[in-house]
Each structure stands twice: as C-alpha cells, then as structure tokens.
Amino acid sequence: MPDVTKTAEAIEDAVAPPSATEPAPQQKKDKARSLWGDAWADLRRNPYFLVSSVLIAVLMVIAAFPGWFTSASPTAGDLVNHFNGKPELAKIGSDGWLGWDGQGRSVYARLIHGTRASIIVGVCVTLIVTIIGGIMGMLAGYFGGVLDAILSRITDIFFGIPFLLGAMVVLQSFTERTVWVVVFALAFLGWTQIARVMRGAVITVKQADYVQAAKALGSGTVRILLRHILPNAMAPVIVVATIALGGYISAEATLSYLGLGLSAPTISWGVDVSAGVNQIRVAQHILLYPSIMLSITVLAFIMLGEAVRNALDPKLR
C-alpha cells in the first residue's frame, strides 16, 4: 500500500512553482532561469552593481584586516605633529600622508580602523531587523485575523517613534556606549519597515494557487511558510534591507557626531567628524577625510540597493 504522506508531498512538489534556488526539471532542460537567475543575469550587466560591489568588497577587507593597510596605532599620538595637515606627498599610503589630529594621531590610521565600527553596526543592525521584521510580518500576513491586528498595532506604535530621537533616548540610558549597544538601539526601532514590507508580500503570495494546493494536500504550516511563502516573499525585503543598510551606517555616524553614539576608546568616523568640526578653521583635514569615507560607504550600499531593486522588480526591466 503506497505511503499517503509521501504521495501528497510528491504531488505538492509537482504543483508548486520552482523555488529561487531549485529550477524545475523542465527548466534545467530548457535552461530557463528563475526570478533570482534573471536578477543575477541583470546584475552582472549593471555598472552600478559592479562599482558598488567592488567598493563594498574593499571596505569589508579594510574592516576585517586594518593591519594590512596601516601599521600605525590609531590611538597613539605624538604632539610634535599637533594639527599638522601637510601630507607626506612622497609617501602616499604612509601613516602621515593625510595629516594628524590635535593629539598627533594619524588621520589615515583612524580612517582605516574606523571602518570596522561602521561596517559592523550597519551589517548587524540590518541582519537583526530583517529577522525580527521578517518573522513578525510573515506571521501577521499569513495568519491574519486577531494576530495580524495585534502585530500590526505593535508595528504602528514603534513606527510612530522618531527613529533617531528614539535611538538617542535608548542610548542615554547606557553609561558606556559600545558598538553592540548602538546596534541594539538602532535595531530596537528599525524593524518596522521590514515588517510592513514582508506582511504585504506574504498577503500576496499566500493567495497563489501553489500555496492553496499545498494546504489542500495537508502540508503543515511550517512547511508552507518555509518552502513556499518565504522564498517567494523575500525579494522586496532584500531590496529594502540593502538600501536601509547605508542608512544605519549614517545613523551611527550621526549619533556619534552628537556625542550619543560610540564613545572612546572605540574609533568611529562620526567621532572624528565631531572632533573636526571644532577645528574646521585651522585643521580642515580632520573633518574632510572621515566625511568623504562615510559618504562613499553610504553611497556604495545605496547604489547596491538600487541595483538589486531594478533587478528584482519586473516592472523596471
């Protein structure tokens, strides 16, 4: 006697559309691409994606291995070089080629070591808000009813709190503001947009024929959510999360500039920008170089997000 459960799963797999990573047998034969395959083919031809990917890859390497780019300590200073902004043009890439700050510390070394804090904050906050917002949005959109009403009202409450102002209030309660404290403060208020996007995508996907067929065949809720709903609802969430990553890096720098973000001994571009503003008349280089580095980083992630959005949205092709 055939196994009814295995037979139902086989029928369900035959009815369901191919996932983003598993093309159907006919697709393999005809070399047809899925949504993700089409998106990757588009991205490889997009100059914005190529440029932003190279920039982000370089930033990741700098953040992971700052010792490869400078041998100077970002905290060790020599007052002989107090506010010396004359670069050593003959030694580009040396510790002093971008000048020194008021304590005689190398601006170049602080620029390199400050990359790690910004990248960690941006990536970790994005991962946390994507997980929290994705779960809440998926549950609200799939089950609907009372659960949807409760989760949506919770989202609305957090959505009504100004992002930066709320983060300032949270950070004020901590005496020592490390990287992980800033990550917690930004993630605590930053998941709402992801939740709304995921909820809308799930409401659309759950009405598809392959989801209804899976329910009719008796598939469990967890199987439906993970196998059918999630892979087909992730595209808009990935786009929003990628664009938001640059915003989180900018938010960290803003909070550090205001004195409410990262604090010493943590090295941050926002902290250096804040210090440079006070000396803008006599030492513009202290403000200039961290600002440029911050702008390039945020721009790279925004360009990547735009490229991904154009590749995943069929209306923009």
mmCIF file of C-alpha atoms in Angstrom:
data_model
loop_
_atom_site.group_PDB
_atom_site.id
_atom_site.type_symbol
_atom_site.label_atom_id
_atom_site.label_comp_id
_atom_site.label_asym_id
_atom_site.label_seq_id
_atom_site.Cartn_x
_atom_site.Cartn_y
_atom_site.Cartn_z
ATOM 1 C CA MET A 1 0.000 0.000 0.000
ATOM 2 C CA PRO A 2 1.566 3.339 -1.010
ATOM 3 C CA ASP A 3 2.562 5.881 1.639
ATOM 4 C CA VAL A 4 -0.132 8.605 1.531
ATOM 5 C CA THR A 5 2.126 11.247 3.104
ATOM 6 C CA LYS A 6 4.945 10.746 0.591
ATOM 7 C CA THR A 7 2.448 10.735 -2.265
ATOM 8 C CA ALA A 8 0.941 14.039 -1.080
ATOM 9 C CA GLU A 9 4.386 15.623 -0.803
ATOM 10 C CA ALA A 10 5.264 14.438 -4.310
ATOM 11 C CA ILE A 11 2.055 15.961 -5.710
ATOM 12 C CA GLU A 12 2.712 19.172 -3.775
ATOM 13 C CA ASP A 13 6.220 19.446 -5.183
ATOM 14 C CA ALA A 14 4.844 18.908 -8.664
ATOM 15 C CA VAL A 15 2.196 21.623 -8.223
ATOM 16 C CA ALA A 16 4.426 24.173 -6.501
ATOM 17 C CA PRO A 17 6.499 26.514 -8.647
ATOM 18 C CA PRO A 18 10.268 26.087 -8.573
ATOM 19 C CA SER A 19 11.926 27.951 -5.721
ATOM 20 C CA ALA A 20 14.551 30.610 -6.219
ATOM 21 C CA THR A 21 17.382 28.077 -5.895
ATOM 22 C CA GLU A 22 15.791 24.911 -7.349
ATOM 23 C CA PRO A 23 14.793 25.129 -11.012
ATOM 24 C CA ALA A 24 12.242 22.620 -12.226
ATOM 25 C CA PRO A 25 13.394 19.670 -14.360
ATOM 26 C CA GLN A 26 11.886 21.246 -17.462
ATOM 27 C CA GLN A 27 13.723 24.493 -16.675
ATOM 28 C CA LYS A 28 17.002 22.616 -16.404
ATOM 29 C CA LYS A 29 16.369 21.048 -19.761
ATOM 30 C CA ASP A 30 15.411 24.315 -21.440
ATOM 31 C CA LYS A 31 17.969 26.345 -19.471
ATOM 32 C CA ALA A 32 15.221 28.703 -18.275
ATOM 33 C CA ARG A 33 16.033 30.920 -15.297
ATOM 34 C CA SER A 34 14.109 31.615 -12.115
ATOM 35 C CA LEU A 35 13.475 35.105 -10.739
ATOM 36 C CA TRP A 36 16.809 35.008 -8.943
ATOM 37 C CA GLY A 37 18.564 33.731 -12.047
ATOM 38 C CA ASP A 38 17.135 36.574 -14.120
ATOM 39 C CA ALA A 39 18.099 39.039 -11.380
ATOM 40 C CA TRP A 40 21.690 37.784 -11.288
ATOM 41 C CA ALA A 41 21.941 37.994 -15.068
ATOM 42 C CA ASP A 42 20.726 41.613 -14.857
ATOM 43 C CA LEU A 43 23.071 42.498 -12.005
ATOM 44 C CA ARG A 44 26.151 41.255 -13.822
ATOM 45 C CA ARG A 45 25.477 43.767 -16.590
ATOM 46 C CA ASN A 46 24.618 46.665 -14.268
ATOM 47 C CA PRO A 47 27.532 49.120 -13.795
ATOM 48 C CA TYR A 48 26.028 50.395 -10.527
ATOM 49 C CA PHE A 49 26.142 46.872 -9.107
ATOM 50 C CA LEU A 50 29.688 46.270 -10.277
ATOM 51 C CA VAL A 51 31.044 49.554 -8.906
ATOM 52 C CA SER A 52 29.201 49.276 -5.580
ATOM 53 C CA SER A 53 30.232 45.630 -5.153
ATOM 54 C CA VAL A 54 33.900 46.490 -5.631
ATOM 55 C CA LEU A 55 33.666 49.368 -3.156
ATOM 56 C CA ILE A 56 31.849 47.237 -0.566
ATOM 57 C CA ALA A 57 34.343 44.384 -1.008
ATOM 58 C CA VAL A 58 37.244 46.783 -0.393
ATOM 59 C CA LEU A 59 35.504 48.210 2.694
ATOM 60 C CA MET A 60 34.894 44.709 4.048
ATOM 61 C CA VAL A 61 38.561 43.811 3.637
ATOM 62 C CA ILE A 62 39.616 47.053 5.343
ATOM 63 C CA ALA A 63 37.224 46.391 8.227
ATOM 64 C CA ALA A 64 38.402 42.798 8.649
ATOM 65 C CA PHE A 65 42.141 43.391 8.219
ATOM 66 C CA PRO A 66 43.034 47.022 9.039
ATOM 67 C CA GLY A 67 46.626 45.971 9.723
ATOM 68 C CA TRP A 68 47.078 45.278 6.012
ATOM 69 C CA PHE A 69 46.609 48.961 5.231
ATOM 70 C CA THR A 70 48.385 50.727 8.088
ATOM 71 C CA SER A 71 50.910 49.788 10.741
ATOM 72 C CA ALA A 72 50.246 52.886 12.884
ATOM 73 C CA SER A 73 48.176 52.795 16.047
ATOM 74 C CA PRO A 74 45.012 54.901 15.764
ATOM 75 C CA THR A 75 45.254 55.845 19.439
ATOM 76 C CA ALA A 76 48.987 56.591 19.765
ATOM 77 C CA GLY A 77 49.839 60.249 19.278
ATOM 78 C CA ASP A 78 52.882 62.494 19.086
ATOM 79 C CA LEU A 79 52.277 66.142 19.963
ATOM 80 C CA VAL A 80 55.099 67.112 17.638
ATOM 81 C CA ASN A 81 52.565 66.563 14.829
ATOM 82 C CA HIS A 82 49.838 68.607 16.570
ATOM 83 C CA PHE A 83 47.252 69.589 13.872
ATOM 84 C CA ASN A 84 49.804 69.066 11.122
ATOM 85 C CA GLY A 85 47.740 68.822 7.963
ATOM 86 C CA LYS A 86 50.567 68.778 5.442
ATOM 87 C CA PRO A 87 50.602 65.325 3.878
ATOM 88 C CA GLU A 88 53.778 63.498 3.008
ATOM 89 C CA LEU A 89 53.139 63.532 -0.734
ATOM 90 C CA ALA A 90 56.224 61.484 -1.456
ATOM 91 C CA LYS A 91 54.896 58.660 0.719
ATOM 92 C CA ILE A 92 51.264 58.185 -0.280
ATOM 93 C CA GLY A 93 49.849 55.393 1.835
ATOM 94 C CA SER A 94 52.212 56.077 4.733
ATOM 95 C CA ASP A 95 50.860 56.755 8.200
ATOM 96 C CA GLY A 96 51.039 60.537 7.890
ATOM 97 C CA TRP A 97 50.004 61.180 4.296
ATOM 98 C CA LEU A 98 46.596 62.511 5.385
ATOM 99 C CA GLY A 99 47.973 64.550 8.282
ATOM 100 C CA TRP A 100 47.491 64.316 12.054
ATOM 101 C CA ASP A 101 44.841 65.435 14.533
ATOM 102 C CA GLY A 102 45.135 67.592 17.654
ATOM 103 C CA GLN A 103 46.742 64.803 19.666
ATOM 104 C CA GLY A 104 49.197 63.960 16.932
ATOM 105 C CA ARG A 105 47.386 60.784 15.899
ATOM 106 C CA SER A 106 47.452 59.645 12.292
ATOM 107 C CA VAL A 107 44.242 60.623 10.472
ATOM 108 C CA TYR A 108 44.878 57.845 7.952
ATOM 109 C CA ALA A 109 45.187 55.186 10.691
ATOM 110 C CA ARG A 110 41.989 56.365 12.355
ATOM 111 C CA LEU A 111 40.247 56.376 8.978
ATOM 112 C CA ILE A 112 41.214 52.747 8.365
ATOM 113 C CA HIS A 113 40.394 51.473 11.847
ATOM 114 C CA GLY A 114 37.121 53.429 11.959
ATOM 115 C CA THR A 115 35.807 51.369 9.043
ATOM 116 C CA ARG A 116 35.236 48.342 11.261
ATOM 117 C CA ALA A 117 32.785 50.033 13.614
ATOM 118 C CA SER A 118 30.652 51.436 10.799
ATOM 119 C CA ILE A 119 30.515 48.157 8.868
ATOM 120 C CA ILE A 120 29.722 46.093 11.977
ATOM 121 C CA VAL A 121 26.916 48.451 13.001
ATOM 122 C CA GLY A 122 25.393 48.565 9.507
ATOM 123 C CA VAL A 123 25.553 44.815 8.808
ATOM 124 C CA CYS A 124 24.471 43.645 12.284
ATOM 125 C CA VAL A 125 21.547 46.060 12.527
ATOM 126 C CA THR A 126 20.377 45.029 9.060
ATOM 127 C CA LEU A 127 20.519 41.322 9.925
ATOM 128 C CA ILE A 128 18.658 41.796 13.212
ATOM 129 C CA VAL A 129 15.879 43.996 11.808
ATOM 130 C CA THR A 130 15.454 41.661 8.819
ATOM 131 C CA ILE A 131 14.991 38.647 11.102
ATOM 132 C CA ILE A 132 12.676 40.383 13.583
ATOM 133 C CA GLY A 133 10.667 42.306 10.999
ATOM 134 C CA GLY A 134 10.575 39.333 8.638
ATOM 135 C CA ILE A 135 9.163 36.970 11.276
ATOM 136 C CA MET A 136 6.571 39.463 12.518
ATOM 137 C CA GLY A 137 5.490 40.421 9.005
ATOM 138 C CA MET A 138 5.282 36.802 7.860
ATOM 139 C CA LEU A 139 3.155 35.723 10.835
ATOM 140 C CA ALA A 140 0.857 38.748 10.525
ATOM 141 C CA GLY A 141 0.400 38.366 6.783
ATOM 142 C CA TYR A 142 -0.115 34.590 6.752
ATOM 143 C CA PHE A 143 -2.434 34.073 9.743
ATOM 144 C CA GLY A 144 -4.321 37.394 9.577
ATOM 145 C CA GLY A 145 -7.217 37.966 11.944
ATOM 146 C CA VAL A 146 -6.509 38.797 15.579
ATOM 147 C CA LEU A 147 -2.770 38.026 15.324
ATOM 148 C CA ASP A 148 -2.446 40.365 12.353
ATOM 149 C CA ALA A 149 -4.300 43.111 14.228
ATOM 150 C CA ILE A 150 -2.099 42.768 17.325
ATOM 151 C CA LEU A 151 1.221 42.635 15.436
ATOM 152 C CA SER A 152 0.180 45.485 13.128
ATOM 153 C CA ARG A 153 -0.722 47.719 16.082
ATOM 154 C CA ILE A 154 2.613 46.940 17.750
ATOM 155 C CA THR A 155 4.356 47.851 14.497
ATOM 156 C CA ASP A 156 2.376 51.090 14.265
ATOM 157 C CA ILE A 157 3.388 52.038 17.814
ATOM 158 C CA PHE A 158 7.088 51.576 17.064
ATOM 159 C CA PHE A 159 6.649 53.221 13.667
ATOM 160 C CA GLY A 160 5.301 56.328 15.387
ATOM 161 C CA ILE A 161 8.517 56.815 17.379
ATOM 162 C CA PRO A 162 11.013 59.063 15.522
ATOM 163 C CA PHE A 163 13.945 56.814 14.663
ATOM 164 C CA LEU A 164 16.912 58.997 15.651
ATOM 165 C CA LEU A 165 15.131 60.584 18.608
ATOM 166 C CA GLY A 166 14.138 57.180 19.953
ATOM 167 C CA ALA A 167 17.682 55.878 19.490
ATOM 168 C CA MET A 168 19.012 58.891 21.440
ATOM 169 C CA VAL A 169 16.650 58.160 24.317
ATOM 170 C CA VAL A 170 17.683 54.481 24.395
ATOM 171 C CA LEU A 171 21.401 55.309 24.242
ATOM 172 C CA GLN A 172 21.091 57.875 27.021
ATOM 173 C CA SER A 173 20.301 55.053 29.442
ATOM 174 C CA PHE A 174 23.726 53.473 28.884
ATOM 175 C CA THR A 175 26.850 54.890 30.517
ATOM 176 C CA GLU A 176 29.202 53.007 28.175
ATOM 177 C CA ARG A 177 28.123 53.041 24.535
ATOM 178 C CA THR A 178 29.950 50.275 22.703
ATOM 179 C CA VAL A 179 29.319 49.020 19.161
ATOM 180 C CA TRP A 180 26.818 46.415 20.395
ATOM 181 C CA VAL A 181 24.903 48.965 22.444
ATOM 182 C CA VAL A 182 24.489 51.139 19.338
ATOM 183 C CA VAL A 183 23.447 48.056 17.332
ATOM 184 C CA PHE A 184 20.769 47.266 19.939
ATOM 185 C CA ALA A 185 19.451 50.845 19.984
ATOM 186 C CA LEU A 186 19.132 51.041 16.192
ATOM 187 C CA ALA A 187 17.690 47.536 15.803
ATOM 188 C CA PHE A 188 15.158 48.149 18.589
ATOM 189 C CA LEU A 189 13.417 50.769 16.447
ATOM 190 C CA GLY A 190 14.467 49.871 12.905
ATOM 191 C CA TRP A 191 12.489 46.679 12.175
ATOM 192 C CA THR A 192 9.115 48.278 11.422
ATOM 193 C CA GLN A 193 9.603 48.959 7.716
ATOM 194 C CA ILE A 194 10.790 45.396 7.062
ATOM 195 C CA ALA A 195 7.743 44.054 8.920
ATOM 196 C CA ARG A 196 5.347 46.073 6.762
ATOM 197 C CA VAL A 197 7.038 45.055 3.519
ATOM 198 C CA MET A 198 7.099 41.377 4.485
ATOM 199 C CA ARG A 199 3.444 41.434 5.568
ATOM 200 C CA GLY A 200 2.339 42.874 2.222
ATOM 201 C CA ALA A 201 4.440 40.376 0.267
ATOM 202 C CA VAL A 202 3.110 37.409 2.271
ATOM 203 C CA ILE A 203 -0.519 38.509 1.820
ATOM 204 C CA THR A 204 0.060 38.496 -1.946
ATOM 205 C CA VAL A 205 1.952 35.187 -2.055
ATOM 206 C CA LYS A 206 -0.412 33.203 0.198
ATOM 207 C CA GLN A 207 -3.219 33.654 -2.323
ATOM 208 C CA ALA A 208 -1.256 31.897 -5.070
ATOM 209 C CA ASP A 209 -2.519 28.581 -6.430
ATOM 210 C CA TYR A 210 0.519 26.573 -5.337
ATOM 211 C CA VAL A 211 0.008 27.649 -1.706
ATOM 212 C CA GLN A 212 -3.668 26.686 -1.829
ATOM 213 C CA ALA A 213 -2.709 23.345 -3.372
ATOM 214 C CA ALA A 214 -0.177 22.723 -0.601
ATOM 215 C CA LYS A 215 -2.866 23.407 2.019
ATOM 216 C CA ALA A 216 -5.314 21.092 0.257
ATOM 217 C CA LEU A 217 -2.728 18.308 0.266
ATOM 218 C CA GLY A 218 -2.355 18.650 4.030
ATOM 219 C CA SER A 219 1.066 20.279 4.273
ATOM 220 C CA GLY A 220 1.960 21.674 7.673
ATOM 221 C CA THR A 221 2.075 25.406 8.388
ATOM 222 C CA VAL A 222 5.830 25.437 8.973
ATOM 223 C CA ARG A 223 6.468 23.620 5.687
ATOM 224 C CA ILE A 224 4.263 26.023 3.758
ATOM 225 C CA LEU A 225 5.878 29.085 5.340
ATOM 226 C CA LEU A 226 9.464 27.942 4.815
ATOM 227 C CA ARG A 227 9.121 26.175 1.468
ATOM 228 C CA HIS A 228 6.534 28.252 -0.385
ATOM 229 C CA ILE A 229 5.883 31.593 1.331
ATOM 230 C CA LEU A 230 9.343 32.734 2.447
ATOM 231 C CA PRO A 231 11.342 32.103 -0.781
ATOM 232 C CA ASN A 232 8.727 33.917 -2.859
ATOM 233 C CA ALA A 233 8.244 36.868 -0.488
ATOM 234 C CA MET A 234 11.901 37.690 0.228
ATOM 235 C CA ALA A 235 12.675 39.767 -2.877
ATOM 236 C CA PRO A 236 11.158 43.103 -1.699
ATOM 237 C CA VAL A 237 12.571 42.552 1.808
ATOM 238 C CA ILE A 238 16.100 42.110 0.452
ATOM 239 C CA VAL A 239 15.769 45.319 -1.558
ATOM 240 C CA VAL A 240 14.583 47.358 1.438
ATOM 241 C CA ALA A 241 17.214 45.864 3.755
ATOM 242 C CA THR A 242 20.065 46.561 1.319
ATOM 243 C CA ILE A 243 19.089 50.210 0.894
ATOM 244 C CA ALA A 244 18.499 50.614 4.648
ATOM 245 C CA LEU A 245 21.996 49.320 5.477
ATOM 246 C CA GLY A 246 23.571 52.554 4.293
ATOM 247 C CA GLY A 247 21.043 54.485 6.362
ATOM 248 C CA TYR A 248 22.055 52.613 9.523
ATOM 249 C CA ILE A 249 25.715 53.463 8.933
ATOM 250 C CA SER A 250 24.726 57.100 8.505
ATOM 251 C CA ALA A 251 22.583 56.948 11.666
ATOM 252 C CA GLU A 252 25.515 55.605 13.690
ATOM 253 C CA ALA A 253 27.750 58.412 12.454
ATOM 254 C CA THR A 254 25.060 60.977 13.272
ATOM 255 C CA LEU A 255 24.639 59.676 16.815
ATOM 256 C CA SER A 256 28.415 59.580 17.328
ATOM 257 C CA TYR A 257 28.707 63.123 15.987
ATOM 258 C CA LEU A 258 26.112 64.274 18.527
ATOM 259 C CA GLY A 259 28.006 62.548 21.335
ATOM 260 C CA LEU A 260 25.280 59.945 21.875
ATOM 261 C CA GLY A 261 26.692 57.114 19.780
ATOM 262 C CA LEU A 262 30.035 55.371 20.029
ATOM 263 C CA SER A 263 32.412 56.709 22.646
ATOM 264 C CA ALA A 264 36.138 56.354 23.324
ATOM 265 C CA PRO A 265 38.095 54.167 23.093
ATOM 266 C CA THR A 266 36.001 52.974 20.114
ATOM 267 C CA ILE A 267 37.187 54.562 16.866
ATOM 268 C CA SER A 268 34.440 55.910 14.621
ATOM 269 C CA TRP A 269 34.139 58.241 11.645
ATOM 270 C CA GLY A 270 31.333 60.074 13.416
ATOM 271 C CA VAL A 271 33.548 60.752 16.437
ATOM 272 C CA ASP A 272 36.327 62.106 14.201
ATOM 273 C CA VAL A 273 33.873 64.293 12.271
ATOM 274 C CA SER A 274 32.632 65.708 15.573
ATOM 275 C CA ALA A 275 36.201 66.478 16.640
ATOM 276 C CA GLY A 276 36.997 68.018 13.259
ATOM 277 C CA VAL A 277 34.073 70.463 13.364
ATOM 278 C CA ASN A 278 35.591 72.251 16.346
ATOM 279 C CA GLN A 279 38.840 72.779 14.437
ATOM 280 C CA ILE A 280 37.457 73.450 10.965
ATOM 281 C CA ARG A 281 39.241 76.830 10.690
ATOM 282 C CA VAL A 282 42.726 75.511 11.455
ATOM 283 C CA ALA A 283 42.637 71.797 10.528
ATOM 284 C CA GLN A 284 40.057 71.053 7.834
ATOM 285 C CA HIS A 285 41.613 67.662 7.050
ATOM 286 C CA ILE A 286 40.342 66.162 10.332
ATOM 287 C CA LEU A 287 36.760 66.756 9.189
ATOM 288 C CA LEU A 288 37.237 66.243 5.459
ATOM 289 C CA TYR A 289 38.592 62.691 5.175
ATOM 290 C CA PRO A 290 36.183 60.883 7.552
ATOM 291 C CA SER A 291 33.289 62.699 5.878
ATOM 292 C CA ILE A 292 34.416 61.548 2.437
ATOM 293 C CA MET A 293 34.866 57.964 3.636
ATOM 294 C CA LEU A 294 31.431 57.962 5.249
ATOM 295 C CA SER A 295 29.788 59.367 2.111
ATOM 296 C CA ILE A 296 31.463 56.783 -0.126
ATOM 297 C CA THR A 297 30.356 53.921 2.144
ATOM 298 C CA VAL A 298 26.723 55.036 2.368
ATOM 299 C CA LEU A 299 26.625 55.725 -1.381
ATOM 300 C CA ALA A 300 28.009 52.259 -2.166
ATOM 301 C CA PHE A 301 25.240 50.498 -0.219
ATOM 302 C CA ILE A 302 22.542 52.755 -1.670
ATOM 303 C CA MET A 303 23.813 52.018 -5.201
ATOM 304 C CA LEU A 304 23.790 48.289 -4.424
ATOM 305 C CA GLY A 305 20.230 48.515 -3.134
ATOM 306 C CA GLU A 306 19.071 50.390 -6.224
ATOM 307 C CA ALA A 307 20.721 47.829 -8.498
ATOM 308 C CA VAL A 308 19.077 44.944 -6.632
ATOM 309 C CA ARG A 309 15.697 46.716 -6.741
ATOM 310 C CA ASN A 310 15.936 47.203 -10.503
ATOM 311 C CA ALA A 311 16.915 43.565 -10.993
ATOM 312 C CA LEU A 312 14.173 42.057 -8.806
ATOM 313 C CA ASP A 313 11.301 44.284 -9.898
ATOM 314 C CA PRO A 314 9.953 43.038 -13.261
ATOM 315 C CA LYS A 315 8.171 46.387 -13.829
ATOM 316 C CA LEU A 316 11.521 48.185 -14.034
ATOM 317 C CA ARG A 317 13.025 45.916 -16.681
#
